[in-house]
GROMACS .gro file of C-alpha atoms in nm:
model
  262
    1MET     CA    1   7.385   5.933   7.058
    2GLN     CA    2   7.014   5.993   7.011
    3GLU     CA    3   6.827   5.809   7.289
    4ALA     CA    4   6.454   5.820   7.197
    5THR     CA    5   6.340   5.499   7.027
    6LEU     CA    6   6.086   5.402   6.762
    7ASN     CA    7   5.853   5.257   7.021
    8SER     CA    8   5.863   5.564   7.249
    9GLY     CA    9   5.594   5.828   7.237
   10ALA     CA   10   5.829   6.098   7.112
   11GLY     CA   11   5.991   5.884   6.845
   12PRO     CA   12   6.358   5.903   6.750
   13ARG     CA   13   6.539   6.236   6.726
   14VAL     CA   14   6.776   6.229   6.432
   15SER     CA   15   7.119   6.382   6.405
   16LEU     CA   16   7.332   6.308   6.102
   17ASP     CA   17   7.639   6.341   6.326
   18HIS     CA   18   7.545   6.058   6.563
   19PRO     CA   19   7.391   5.711   6.557
   20THR     CA   20   7.021   5.697   6.642
   21LEU     CA   21   6.892   5.441   6.890
   22LEU     CA   22   6.582   5.275   6.745
   23PHE     CA   23   6.520   5.002   7.005
   24SER     CA   24   6.652   4.916   7.350
   25SER     CA   25   6.549   4.634   7.582
   26GLY     CA   26   6.793   4.471   7.820
   27SER     CA   27   7.113   4.398   7.632
   28HIS     CA   28   6.945   4.421   7.291
   29ARG     CA   29   6.976   4.748   7.100
   30VAL     CA   30   6.922   4.853   6.739
   31PHE     CA   31   7.080   5.162   6.583
   32TRP     CA   32   7.043   5.360   6.263
   33LEU     CA   33   7.397   5.466   6.181
   34GLY     CA   34   7.325   5.772   5.974
   35ILE     CA   35   7.448   5.835   5.622
   36THR     CA   36   7.482   6.206   5.548
   37ASP     CA   37   7.453   6.220   5.168
   38GLU     CA   38   7.175   6.453   5.058
   39THR     CA   39   7.056   6.258   4.755
   40ALA     CA   40   6.734   6.080   4.665
   41PHE     CA   41   6.927   5.753   4.677
   42ARG     CA   42   7.011   5.783   5.047
   43CYS     CA   43   7.146   5.458   5.193
   44ASN     CA   44   7.067   5.335   5.544
   45ALA     CA   45   7.306   5.128   5.754
   46TYR     CA   46   7.194   4.966   6.081
   47MET     CA   47   7.355   4.779   6.369
   48VAL     CA   48   7.210   4.523   6.610
   49CYS     CA   49   7.391   4.490   6.945
   50ASP     CA   50   7.314   4.199   7.176
   51GLY     CA   51   7.550   4.103   7.456
   52ASP     CA   52   7.893   4.059   7.298
   53GLU     CA   53   7.749   4.047   6.945
   54ALA     CA   54   7.744   4.356   6.723
   55ILE     CA   55   7.607   4.292   6.375
   56LEU     CA   56   7.594   4.541   6.090
   57ILE     CA   57   7.290   4.528   5.864
   58ASP     CA   58   7.351   4.661   5.510
   59PRO     CA   59   7.693   4.814   5.598
   60GLY     CA   60   7.703   5.001   5.268
   61SER     CA   61   7.948   5.122   5.008
   62LYS     CA   62   8.315   5.208   5.029
   63LEU     CA   63   8.217   5.570   4.973
   64PHE     CA   64   8.058   5.591   5.318
   65PHE     CA   65   8.268   5.338   5.510
   66SER     CA   66   8.445   5.606   5.715
   67GLN     CA   67   8.113   5.763   5.815
   68VAL     CA   68   7.963   5.432   5.924
   69ARG     CA   69   8.281   5.340   6.112
   70GLU     CA   70   8.270   5.673   6.297
   71ARG     CA   71   7.909   5.610   6.401
   72VAL     CA   72   7.996   5.260   6.521
   73ALA     CA   73   8.289   5.403   6.719
   74GLN     CA   74   8.042   5.620   6.913
   75ILE     CA   75   7.876   5.299   7.037
   76LEU     CA   76   8.164   5.050   7.070
   77SER     CA   77   8.508   4.979   6.934
   78PRO     CA   78   8.474   4.896   6.561
   79GLU     CA   79   8.697   4.592   6.624
   80GLN     CA   80   8.412   4.451   6.836
   81VAL     CA   81   8.178   4.425   6.537
   82SER     CA   82   8.132   4.050   6.506
   83GLY     CA   83   7.920   4.015   6.194
   84MET     CA   84   7.751   4.176   5.900
   85VAL     CA   85   7.437   4.089   5.707
   86LEU     CA   86   7.460   4.132   5.329
   87CYS     CA   87   7.111   4.085   5.187
   88HIS     CA   88   7.238   4.097   4.829
   89GLN     CA   89   7.556   4.181   4.642
   90ASP     CA   90   7.497   4.536   4.514
   91PRO     CA   91   7.789   4.769   4.597
   92ASP     CA   92   7.571   5.017   4.786
   93VAL     CA   93   7.490   4.733   5.028
   94ALA     CA   94   7.806   4.525   5.035
   95ALA     CA   95   8.118   4.693   4.893
   96SER     CA   96   8.248   4.801   5.236
   97MET     CA   97   8.265   4.432   5.333
   98THR     CA   98   8.640   4.428   5.264
   99ASP     CA   99   8.699   4.740   5.475
  100TRP     CA  100   8.515   4.584   5.769
  101LEU     CA  101   8.710   4.261   5.731
  102ASP     CA  102   9.027   4.469   5.756
  103VAL     CA  103   8.893   4.602   6.088
  104ASN     CA  104   8.811   4.252   6.217
  105PRO     CA  105   8.914   3.957   5.997
  106GLU     CA  106   8.709   3.720   6.218
  107MET     CA  107   8.383   3.895   6.134
  108ARG     CA  108   8.111   3.661   6.004
  109VAL     CA  109   7.936   3.747   5.679
  110CYS     CA  110   7.570   3.642   5.690
  111THR     CA  111   7.453   3.597   5.334
  112SER     CA  112   7.286   3.365   5.085
  113PRO     CA  113   7.468   3.121   4.857
  114ARG     CA  114   7.381   3.318   4.541
  115THR     CA  115   7.518   3.634   4.698
  116ARG     CA  116   7.825   3.467   4.846
  117VAL     CA  117   7.953   3.354   4.508
  118LEU     CA  118   7.977   3.719   4.395
  119LEU     CA  119   8.126   3.879   4.707
  120PRO     CA  120   8.491   3.782   4.631
  121HIS     CA  121   8.473   4.022   4.336
  122PHE     CA  122   8.499   4.306   4.589
  123GLY     CA  123   8.857   4.186   4.639
  124ARG     CA  124   8.860   3.934   4.923
  125ARG     CA  125   8.796   3.559   4.936
  126ASP     CA  126   8.898   3.474   5.293
  127PHE     CA  127   8.601   3.536   5.519
  128GLN     CA  128   8.379   3.338   5.752
  129VAL     CA  129   8.027   3.282   5.620
  130HIS     CA  130   7.698   3.221   5.795
  131ASP     CA  131   7.493   3.061   5.515
  132THR     CA  132   7.140   3.200   5.550
  133ALA     CA  133   6.991   2.920   5.340
  134GLU     CA  134   7.152   2.643   5.542
  135ASN     CA  135   7.110   2.825   5.875
  136PRO     CA  136   6.813   3.066   5.847
  137ARG     CA  137   6.846   3.168   6.213
  138LEU     CA  138   7.127   3.336   6.405
  139ASP     CA  139   7.086   3.299   6.781
  140LEU     CA  140   7.198   3.590   6.998
  141PRO     CA  141   7.326   3.590   7.358
  142SER     CA  142   7.003   3.735   7.503
  143GLY     CA  143   6.792   3.452   7.359
  144ALA     CA  144   6.670   3.670   7.073
  145CYS     CA  145   6.751   3.574   6.716
  146LEU     CA  146   6.788   3.710   6.367
  147GLN     CA  147   6.571   3.517   6.121
  148PHE     CA  148   6.668   3.522   5.754
  149ILE     CA  149   6.374   3.509   5.511
  150ASP     CA  150   6.431   3.445   5.142
  151ALA     CA  151   6.300   3.713   4.905
  152PRO     CA  152   6.400   3.583   4.560
  153TYR     CA  153   6.386   3.830   4.269
  154LEU     CA  154   6.325   4.127   4.497
  155HIS     CA  155   6.543   4.215   4.321
  156SER     CA  156   6.831   3.967   4.330
  157PRO     CA  157   6.767   3.591   4.305
  158GLY     CA  158   6.956   3.553   4.634
  159ALA     CA  159   6.794   3.842   4.821
  160PHE     CA  160   6.661   3.794   5.173
  161ALA     CA  161   6.519   3.999   5.459
  162THR     CA  162   6.621   3.982   5.826
  163TYR     CA  163   6.373   3.971   6.114
  164ASP     CA  164   6.488   4.075   6.461
  165SER     CA  165   6.275   3.877   6.708
  166ALA     CA  166   6.345   4.108   7.004
  167ALA     CA  167   6.277   4.443   6.835
  168ARG     CA  168   6.022   4.289   6.595
  169PHE     CA  169   6.195   4.482   6.319
  170LEU     CA  170   6.212   4.361   5.959
  171PHE     CA  171   6.531   4.472   5.783
  172SER     CA  172   6.401   4.454   5.428
  173GLY     CA  173   6.698   4.549   5.210
  174ASP     CA  174   6.570   4.692   4.882
  175ILE     CA  175   6.211   4.587   4.951
  176TRP     CA  176   6.004   4.896   5.042
  177ALA     CA  177   6.300   5.113   4.937
  178ALA     CA  178   6.212   5.466   4.831
  179LEU     CA  179   6.376   5.754   4.646
  180ASP     CA  180   6.315   6.081   4.826
  181LEU     CA  181   6.490   6.419   4.835
  182ASP     CA  182   6.260   6.534   5.117
  183TRP     CA  183   6.387   6.259   5.348
  184SER     CA  184   6.287   6.182   5.705
  185LEU     CA  185   6.390   5.884   5.916
  186THR     CA  186   6.033   5.755   5.946
  187VAL     CA  187   5.749   5.773   5.696
  188PRO     CA  188   5.516   6.063   5.790
  189SER     CA  189   5.236   5.968   5.547
  190PHE     CA  190   5.226   5.627   5.384
  191ALA     CA  191   4.988   5.741   5.110
  192GLU     CA  192   5.231   6.017   5.011
  193HIS     CA  193   5.522   5.771   5.040
  194ILE     CA  194   5.385   5.530   4.777
  195PRO     CA  195   5.502   5.731   4.470
  196LYS     CA  196   5.850   5.745   4.624
  197MET     CA  197   5.854   5.364   4.655
  198ASP     CA  198   5.719   5.333   4.301
  199LEU     CA  199   6.023   5.520   4.169
  200PHE     CA  200   6.233   5.228   4.289
  201HIS     CA  201   6.006   4.924   4.276
  202LEU     CA  202   5.858   4.954   3.928
  203ASP     CA  203   6.203   4.919   3.772
  204TYR     CA  204   6.397   4.709   4.022
  205MET     CA  205   6.155   4.447   4.158
  206GLY     CA  206   6.101   4.129   3.958
  207SER     CA  207   5.726   4.086   3.940
  208ASN     CA  208   5.400   4.091   4.131
  209LEU     CA  209   5.434   3.713   4.174
  210ALA     CA  210   5.768   3.758   4.351
  211ALA     CA  211   5.625   4.035   4.568
  212ARG     CA  212   5.316   3.837   4.667
  213GLY     CA  213   5.527   3.529   4.736
  214PHE     CA  214   5.743   3.723   4.979
  215VAL     CA  215   5.437   3.865   5.158
  216LYS     CA  216   5.309   3.511   5.213
  217ARG     CA  217   5.636   3.433   5.393
  218ILE     CA  218   5.615   3.725   5.636
  219GLU     CA  219   5.247   3.811   5.679
  220ASP     CA  220   5.214   3.616   6.005
  221LEU     CA  221   5.515   3.782   6.169
  222ALA     CA  222   5.459   4.046   6.436
  223ILE     CA  223   5.631   4.345   6.272
  224ASP     CA  224   5.670   4.672   6.462
  225ALA     CA  225   5.879   4.844   6.191
  226ILE     CA  226   6.013   4.783   5.840
  227LEU     CA  227   6.366   4.915   5.791
  228PRO     CA  228   6.467   4.935   5.422
  229GLN     CA  229   6.810   5.010   5.285
  230HIS     CA  230   6.689   5.322   5.100
  231GLY     CA  231   6.435   5.581   5.208
  232SER     CA  232   6.243   5.593   5.535
  233ILE     CA  233   6.147   5.348   5.809
  234ILE     CA  234   5.786   5.227   5.799
  235GLN     CA  235   5.636   5.214   6.148
  236ALA     CA  236   5.390   4.963   6.293
  237GLY     CA  237   5.069   5.144   6.200
  238ASP     CA  238   5.162   5.139   5.830
  239VAL     CA  239   5.283   4.777   5.812
  240PRO     CA  240   4.944   4.642   5.688
  241ALA     CA  241   4.941   4.904   5.410
  242ALA     CA  242   5.302   4.817   5.324
  243LEU     CA  243   5.207   4.450   5.283
  244ASP     CA  244   4.913   4.549   5.063
  245TYR     CA  245   5.149   4.761   4.853
  246LEU     CA  246   5.351   4.450   4.765
  247ARG     CA  247   5.041   4.240   4.709
  248GLU     CA  248   4.908   4.485   4.453
  249ILE     CA  249   5.218   4.620   4.280
  250ARG     CA  250   5.282   4.558   3.911
  251CYS     CA  251   5.653   4.584   3.848
  252GLY     CA  252   5.949   4.449   3.654
  253THR     CA  253   5.845   4.182   3.407
  254ASP     CA  254   5.476   4.266   3.465
  255ILE     CA  255   5.549   4.598   3.293
  256VAL     CA  256   5.819   4.497   3.044
  257TYR     CA  257   5.618   4.205   2.909
  258ALA     CA  258   5.267   4.341   2.970
  259ALA     CA  259   5.168   4.269   2.608
  260LEU     CA  260   5.203   3.895   2.671
  261ASP     CA  261   4.904   3.911   2.908
  262ASP     CA  262   4.673   4.027   2.628
   0.00000   0.00000   0.00000
């Protein structure tokens, strides 16, 4: 296991053979679980551990289930995973849901109503649900919590982000995702990272209105890192620029129907 954390001077040391510890304080730890595919569409899976709770964030596709399970097994028994957060229904985020339910059928699935209605199409209907619209907060044994923040049309109507109050991390799903063959765990230069985010956002995100609306919901949070499902982690110093990126972006229907603004 890689022990340096995001908030240490050295920063995290990454090995694709081991989970990487991103945050540790008391009983609260956050890990990047390490997907090894060398493609521009690299997927990130994370896990939050707090007391007897172990919660997967964006557990990923069936293609990489065995890899993610092996990383989890280096931290704790996979049967101890108590929950998973599915920020939307795309298979690269959620398809391994059924595999994880085979590991622990009592695992809670934290998701939105619009996402929940689609999840049985992965092949399983019998699962416990934490409804993020009805209960936008999941309290953890340490007193920390996961806060679920709606992000409609970025890009799914039921999309949401997850804020970890202890680590002050924002798990953003597809928001701030990037496509990048020259990948690193953290963003080395935000200015150079913008074209890599554009490759994803211009096509997949709904509109500037949706992006600005989401920023209004999170701009008062203390955010020490943004952890997207694709691409690289955005660290604290670049968070203001990341918010400005969403405020200014023209994407989705802004581009497809640009002639209607004339």
